[in-house]
PDB file of C-alpha atoms in Angstrom:
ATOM      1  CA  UNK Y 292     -18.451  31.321 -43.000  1.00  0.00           C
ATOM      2  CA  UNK Y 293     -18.687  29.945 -39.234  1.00  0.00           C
ATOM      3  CA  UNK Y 294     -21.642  30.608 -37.571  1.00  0.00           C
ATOM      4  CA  UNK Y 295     -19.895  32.996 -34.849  1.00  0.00           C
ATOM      5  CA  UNK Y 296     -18.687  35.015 -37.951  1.00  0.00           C
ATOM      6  CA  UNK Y 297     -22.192  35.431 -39.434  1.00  0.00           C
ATOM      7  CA  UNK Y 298     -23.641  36.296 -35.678  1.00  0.00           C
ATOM      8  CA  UNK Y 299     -21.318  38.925 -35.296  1.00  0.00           C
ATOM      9  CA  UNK Y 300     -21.899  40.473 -38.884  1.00  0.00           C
ATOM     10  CA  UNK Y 301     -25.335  40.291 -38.313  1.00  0.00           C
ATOM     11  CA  UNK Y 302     -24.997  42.044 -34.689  1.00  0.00           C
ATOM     12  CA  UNK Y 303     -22.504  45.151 -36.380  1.00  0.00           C
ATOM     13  CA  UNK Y 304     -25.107  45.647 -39.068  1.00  0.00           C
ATOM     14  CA  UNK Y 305     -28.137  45.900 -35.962  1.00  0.00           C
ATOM     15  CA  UNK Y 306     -25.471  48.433 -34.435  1.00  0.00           C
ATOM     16  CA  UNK Y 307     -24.641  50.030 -37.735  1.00  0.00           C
ATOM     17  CA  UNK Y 308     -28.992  50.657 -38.220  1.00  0.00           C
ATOM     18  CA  UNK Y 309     -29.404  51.656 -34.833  1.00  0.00           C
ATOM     19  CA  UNK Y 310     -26.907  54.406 -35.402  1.00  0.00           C
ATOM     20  CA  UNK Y 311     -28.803  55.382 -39.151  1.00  0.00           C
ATOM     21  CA  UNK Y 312     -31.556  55.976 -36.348  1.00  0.00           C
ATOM     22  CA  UNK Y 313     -29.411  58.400 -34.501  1.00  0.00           C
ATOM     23  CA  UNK Y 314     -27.856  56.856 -31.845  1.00  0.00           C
ATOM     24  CA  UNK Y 315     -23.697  57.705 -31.501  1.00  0.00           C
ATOM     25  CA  UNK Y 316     -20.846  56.363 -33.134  1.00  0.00           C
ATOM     26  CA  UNK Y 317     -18.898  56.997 -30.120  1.00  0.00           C
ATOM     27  CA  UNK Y 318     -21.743  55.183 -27.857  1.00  0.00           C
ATOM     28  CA  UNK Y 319     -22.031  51.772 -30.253  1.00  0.00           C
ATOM     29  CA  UNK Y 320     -18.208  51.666 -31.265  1.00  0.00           C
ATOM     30  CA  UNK Y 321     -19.051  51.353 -34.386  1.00  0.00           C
ATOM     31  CA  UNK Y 322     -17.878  53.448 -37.482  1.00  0.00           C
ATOM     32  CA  UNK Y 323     -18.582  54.236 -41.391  1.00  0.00           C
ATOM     33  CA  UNK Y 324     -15.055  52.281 -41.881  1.00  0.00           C
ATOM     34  CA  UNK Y 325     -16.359  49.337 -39.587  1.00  0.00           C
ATOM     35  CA  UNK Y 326     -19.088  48.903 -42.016  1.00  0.00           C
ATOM     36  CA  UNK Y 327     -17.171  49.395 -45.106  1.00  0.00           C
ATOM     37  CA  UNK Y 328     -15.481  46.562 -43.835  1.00  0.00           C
ATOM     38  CA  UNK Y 329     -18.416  44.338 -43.370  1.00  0.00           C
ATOM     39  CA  UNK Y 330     -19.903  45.035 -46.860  1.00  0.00           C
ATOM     40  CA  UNK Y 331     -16.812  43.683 -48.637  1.00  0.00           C
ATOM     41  CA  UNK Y 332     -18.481  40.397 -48.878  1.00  0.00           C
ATOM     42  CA  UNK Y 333     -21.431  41.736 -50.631  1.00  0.00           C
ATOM     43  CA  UNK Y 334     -22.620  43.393 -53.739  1.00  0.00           C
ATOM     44  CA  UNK Y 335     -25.342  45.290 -51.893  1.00  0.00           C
ATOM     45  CA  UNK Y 336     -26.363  45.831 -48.144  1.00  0.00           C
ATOM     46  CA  UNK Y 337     -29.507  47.355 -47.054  1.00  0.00           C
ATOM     47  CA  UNK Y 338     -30.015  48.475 -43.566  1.00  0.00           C
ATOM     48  CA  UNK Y 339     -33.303  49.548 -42.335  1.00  0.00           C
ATOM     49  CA  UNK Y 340     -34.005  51.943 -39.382  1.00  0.00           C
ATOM     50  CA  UNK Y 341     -35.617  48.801 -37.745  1.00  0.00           C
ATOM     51  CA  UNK Y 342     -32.681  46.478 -37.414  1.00  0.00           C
ATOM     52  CA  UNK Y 343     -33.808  44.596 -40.403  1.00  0.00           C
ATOM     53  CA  UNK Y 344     -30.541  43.641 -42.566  1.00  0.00           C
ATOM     54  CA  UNK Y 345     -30.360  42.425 -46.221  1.00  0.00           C
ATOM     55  CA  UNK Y 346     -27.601  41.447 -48.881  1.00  0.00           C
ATOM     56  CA  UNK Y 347     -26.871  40.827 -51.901  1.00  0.00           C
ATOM     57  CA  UNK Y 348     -24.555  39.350 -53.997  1.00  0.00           C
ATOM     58  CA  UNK Y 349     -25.156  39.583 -58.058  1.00  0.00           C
ATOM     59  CA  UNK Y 350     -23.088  41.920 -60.511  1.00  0.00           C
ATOM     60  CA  UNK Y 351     -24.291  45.302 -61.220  1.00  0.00           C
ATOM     61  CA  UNK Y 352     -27.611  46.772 -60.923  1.00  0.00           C
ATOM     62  CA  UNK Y 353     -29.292  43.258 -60.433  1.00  0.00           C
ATOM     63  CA  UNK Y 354     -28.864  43.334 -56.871  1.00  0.00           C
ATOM     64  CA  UNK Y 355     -31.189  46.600 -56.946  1.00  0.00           C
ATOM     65  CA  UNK Y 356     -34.056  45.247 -58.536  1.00  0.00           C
ATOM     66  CA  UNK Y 357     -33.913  41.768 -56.786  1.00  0.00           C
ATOM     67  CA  UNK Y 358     -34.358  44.259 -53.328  1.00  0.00           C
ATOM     68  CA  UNK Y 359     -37.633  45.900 -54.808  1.00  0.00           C
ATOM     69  CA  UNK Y 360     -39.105  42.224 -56.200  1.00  0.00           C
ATOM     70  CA  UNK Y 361     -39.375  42.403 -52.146  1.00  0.00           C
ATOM     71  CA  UNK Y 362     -40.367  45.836 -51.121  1.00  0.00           C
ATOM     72  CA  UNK Y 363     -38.594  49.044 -51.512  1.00  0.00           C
ATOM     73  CA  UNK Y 364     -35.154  51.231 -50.128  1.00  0.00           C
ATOM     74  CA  UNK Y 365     -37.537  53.426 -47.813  1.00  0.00           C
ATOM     75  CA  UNK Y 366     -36.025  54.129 -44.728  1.00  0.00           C
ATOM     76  CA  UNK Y 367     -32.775  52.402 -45.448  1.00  0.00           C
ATOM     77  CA  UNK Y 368     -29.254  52.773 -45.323  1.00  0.00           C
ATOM     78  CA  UNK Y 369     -27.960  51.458 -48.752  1.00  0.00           C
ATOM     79  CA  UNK Y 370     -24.325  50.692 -49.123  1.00  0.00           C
ATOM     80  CA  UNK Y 371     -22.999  49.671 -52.304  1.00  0.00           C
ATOM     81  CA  UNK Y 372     -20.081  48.773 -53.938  1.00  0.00           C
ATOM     82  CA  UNK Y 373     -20.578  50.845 -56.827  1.00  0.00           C
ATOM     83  CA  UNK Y 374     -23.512  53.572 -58.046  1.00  0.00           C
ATOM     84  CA  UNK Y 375     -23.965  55.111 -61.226  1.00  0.00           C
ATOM     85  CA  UNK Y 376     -26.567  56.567 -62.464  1.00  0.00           C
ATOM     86  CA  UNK Y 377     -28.781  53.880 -63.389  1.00  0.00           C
ATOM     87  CA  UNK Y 378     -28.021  52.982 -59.381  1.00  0.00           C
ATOM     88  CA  UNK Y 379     -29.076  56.167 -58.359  1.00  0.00           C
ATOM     89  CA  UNK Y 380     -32.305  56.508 -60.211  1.00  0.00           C
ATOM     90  CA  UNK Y 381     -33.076  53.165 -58.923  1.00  0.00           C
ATOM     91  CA  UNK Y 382     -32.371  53.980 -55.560  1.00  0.00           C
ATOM     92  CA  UNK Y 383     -34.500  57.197 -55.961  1.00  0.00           C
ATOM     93  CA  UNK Y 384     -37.311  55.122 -57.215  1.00  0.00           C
ATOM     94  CA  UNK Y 385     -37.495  52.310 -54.518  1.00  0.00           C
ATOM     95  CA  UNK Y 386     -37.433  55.893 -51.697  1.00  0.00           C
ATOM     96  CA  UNK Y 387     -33.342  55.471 -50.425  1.00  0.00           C
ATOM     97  CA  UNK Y 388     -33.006  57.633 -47.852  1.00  0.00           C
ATOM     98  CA  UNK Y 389     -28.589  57.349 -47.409  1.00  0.00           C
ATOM     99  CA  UNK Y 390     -26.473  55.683 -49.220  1.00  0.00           C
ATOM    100  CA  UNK Y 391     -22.463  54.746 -48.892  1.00  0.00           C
ATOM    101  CA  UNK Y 392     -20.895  53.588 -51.708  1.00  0.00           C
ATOM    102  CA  UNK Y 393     -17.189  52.665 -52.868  1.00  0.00           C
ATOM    103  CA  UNK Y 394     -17.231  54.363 -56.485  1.00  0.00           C
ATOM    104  CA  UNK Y 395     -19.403  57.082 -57.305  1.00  0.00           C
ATOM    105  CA  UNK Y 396     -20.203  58.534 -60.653  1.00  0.00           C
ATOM    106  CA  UNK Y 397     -20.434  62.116 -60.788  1.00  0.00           C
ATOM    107  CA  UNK Y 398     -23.237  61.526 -63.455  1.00  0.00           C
ATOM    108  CA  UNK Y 399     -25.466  60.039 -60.142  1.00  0.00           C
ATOM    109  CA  UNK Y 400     -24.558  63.222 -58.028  1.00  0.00           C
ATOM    110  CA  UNK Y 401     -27.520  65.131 -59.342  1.00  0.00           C
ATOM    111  CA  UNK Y 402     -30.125  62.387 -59.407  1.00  0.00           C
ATOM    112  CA  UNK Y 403     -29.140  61.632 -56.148  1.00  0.00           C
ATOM    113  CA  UNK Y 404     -29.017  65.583 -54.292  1.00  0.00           C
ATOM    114  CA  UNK Y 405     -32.621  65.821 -56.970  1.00  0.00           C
ATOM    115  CA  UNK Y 406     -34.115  63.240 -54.765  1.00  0.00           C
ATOM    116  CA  UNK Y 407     -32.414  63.819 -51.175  1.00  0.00           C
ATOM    117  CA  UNK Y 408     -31.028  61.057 -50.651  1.00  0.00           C
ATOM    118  CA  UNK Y 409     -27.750  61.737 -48.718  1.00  0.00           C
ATOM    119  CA  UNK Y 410     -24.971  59.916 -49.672  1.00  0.00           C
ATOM    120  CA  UNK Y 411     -20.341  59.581 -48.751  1.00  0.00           C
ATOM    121  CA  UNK Y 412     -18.082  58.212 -50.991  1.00  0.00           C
ATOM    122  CA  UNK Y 413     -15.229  56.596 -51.303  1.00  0.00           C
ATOM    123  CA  UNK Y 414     -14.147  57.455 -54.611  1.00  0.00           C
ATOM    124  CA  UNK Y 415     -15.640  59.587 -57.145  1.00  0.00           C
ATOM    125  CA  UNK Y 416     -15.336  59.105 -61.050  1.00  0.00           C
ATOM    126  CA  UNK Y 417     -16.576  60.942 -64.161  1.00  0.00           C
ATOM    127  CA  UNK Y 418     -18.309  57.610 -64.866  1.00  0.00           C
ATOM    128  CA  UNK Y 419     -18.933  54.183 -64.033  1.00  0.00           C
ATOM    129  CA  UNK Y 420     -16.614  51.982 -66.970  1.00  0.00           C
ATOM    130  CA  UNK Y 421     -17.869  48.428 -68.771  1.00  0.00           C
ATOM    131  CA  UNK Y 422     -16.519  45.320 -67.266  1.00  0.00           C
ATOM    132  CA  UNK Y 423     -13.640  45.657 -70.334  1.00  0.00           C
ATOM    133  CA  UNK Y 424     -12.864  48.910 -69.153  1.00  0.00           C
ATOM    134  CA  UNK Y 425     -12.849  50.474 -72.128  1.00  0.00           C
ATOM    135  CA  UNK Y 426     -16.027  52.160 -72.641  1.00  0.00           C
ATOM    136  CA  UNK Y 427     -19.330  53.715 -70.517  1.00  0.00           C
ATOM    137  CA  UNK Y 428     -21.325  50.909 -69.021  1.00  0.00           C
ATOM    138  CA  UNK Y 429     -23.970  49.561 -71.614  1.00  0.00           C
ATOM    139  CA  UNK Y 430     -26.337  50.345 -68.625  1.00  0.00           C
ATOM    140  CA  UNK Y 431     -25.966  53.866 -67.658  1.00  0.00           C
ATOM    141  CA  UNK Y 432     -25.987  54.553 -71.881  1.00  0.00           C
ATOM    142  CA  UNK Y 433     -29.243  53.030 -71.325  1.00  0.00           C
ATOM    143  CA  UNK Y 434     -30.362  55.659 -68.609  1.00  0.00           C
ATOM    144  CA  UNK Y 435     -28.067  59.123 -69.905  1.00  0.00           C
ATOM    145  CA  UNK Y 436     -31.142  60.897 -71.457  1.00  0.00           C
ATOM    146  CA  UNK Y 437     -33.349  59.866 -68.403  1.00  0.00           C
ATOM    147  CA  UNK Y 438     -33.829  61.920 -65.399  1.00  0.00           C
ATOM    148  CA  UNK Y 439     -37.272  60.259 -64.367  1.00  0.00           C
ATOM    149  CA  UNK Y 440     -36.730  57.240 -61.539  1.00  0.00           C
ATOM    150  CA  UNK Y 441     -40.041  55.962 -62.970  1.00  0.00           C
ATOM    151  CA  UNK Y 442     -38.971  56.158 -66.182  1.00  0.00           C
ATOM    152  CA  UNK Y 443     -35.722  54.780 -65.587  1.00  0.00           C
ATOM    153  CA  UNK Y 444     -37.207  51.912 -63.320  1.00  0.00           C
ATOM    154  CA  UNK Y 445     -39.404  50.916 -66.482  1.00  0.00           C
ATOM    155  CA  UNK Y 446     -36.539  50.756 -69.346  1.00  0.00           C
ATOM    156  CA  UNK Y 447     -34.015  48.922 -67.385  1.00  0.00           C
ATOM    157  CA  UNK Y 448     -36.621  46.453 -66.216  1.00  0.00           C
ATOM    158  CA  UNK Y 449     -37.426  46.035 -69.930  1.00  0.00           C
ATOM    159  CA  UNK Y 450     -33.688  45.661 -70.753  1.00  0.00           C
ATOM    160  CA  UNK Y 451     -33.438  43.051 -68.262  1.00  0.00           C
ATOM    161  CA  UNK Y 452     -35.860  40.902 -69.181  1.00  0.00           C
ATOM    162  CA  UNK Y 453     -34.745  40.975 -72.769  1.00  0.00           C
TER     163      UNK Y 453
END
């Protein structure tokens, strides 16, 4: 990417916090479709209320945890390409206030309303599929009986580092 190109990401995403700190779509220009359209490059994009801006790229939920090895989703606008509910506990546990997303599994609904963290859509599905497509993901098995973000936070750590 050419530096003008990154500059100008990196100035929508300052316009896209400011307005996560109330200021007016119609007063920055910018909308929720603008920034859909910035985070197609990315696996994960975290907005805080303070301008600060960081992405990720990895597969799954590992772009989740990398964000908390470096602090937590507390005051933050989270967009993501796609949350379960091994997302959403994760989310809850790192203190997400919003979060956009392009799929969203109706199994992460209640975890997510549970812990108020707002959230839009793009799509919503019964649940988030294996990269096969033929089965649950192996990861929200992992977190279906689990309702706890602490508890949650702890096994999939553990199933990671297996």
């Amino acid at each position: 990417m050419r530096k003008p190109d990154c500059f100008k990401i990196l100035l929508l995403l300052f316009v896209a916090a400011a307005m996560v700190m109330g200021c007016s779509a119609k007063k920055s220009g910018i909308s929720l479709n603008d920034m859909k359209e910035l985070v197609k490059d990315h696996a994960l994009v975290v907005a805080y209320n303070d301008g600060a801006v960081k992405t990720y790229d990895d597969k799954g939920i590992k772009p989740l945890f990398k964000h908390l090895e470096n602090g937590n989703f507390k005051d933050s606008y989270v967009f993501d390409k796609v949350t379960g509910k091994a997302s959403s506990l994760i989310l809850a546990y790192g203190g997400a206030d919003k979060l956009h997303t392009g799929i969203l599994s109706k199994e992460a609904v209640p975890v997510l309303k549970k812990y108020n963290i707002k959230y839009s859509a793009d799509k919503i599905v019964d649940y988030i599929i294996n990269n096969t497509g033929d089965d649950k993901c192996p990861i929200e098995k992992t977190v279906a009986n689990i309702d706890n973000p602490q508890e949650a936070y702890k096994v999939l750590k553990e199933k990671f580092n297996e």
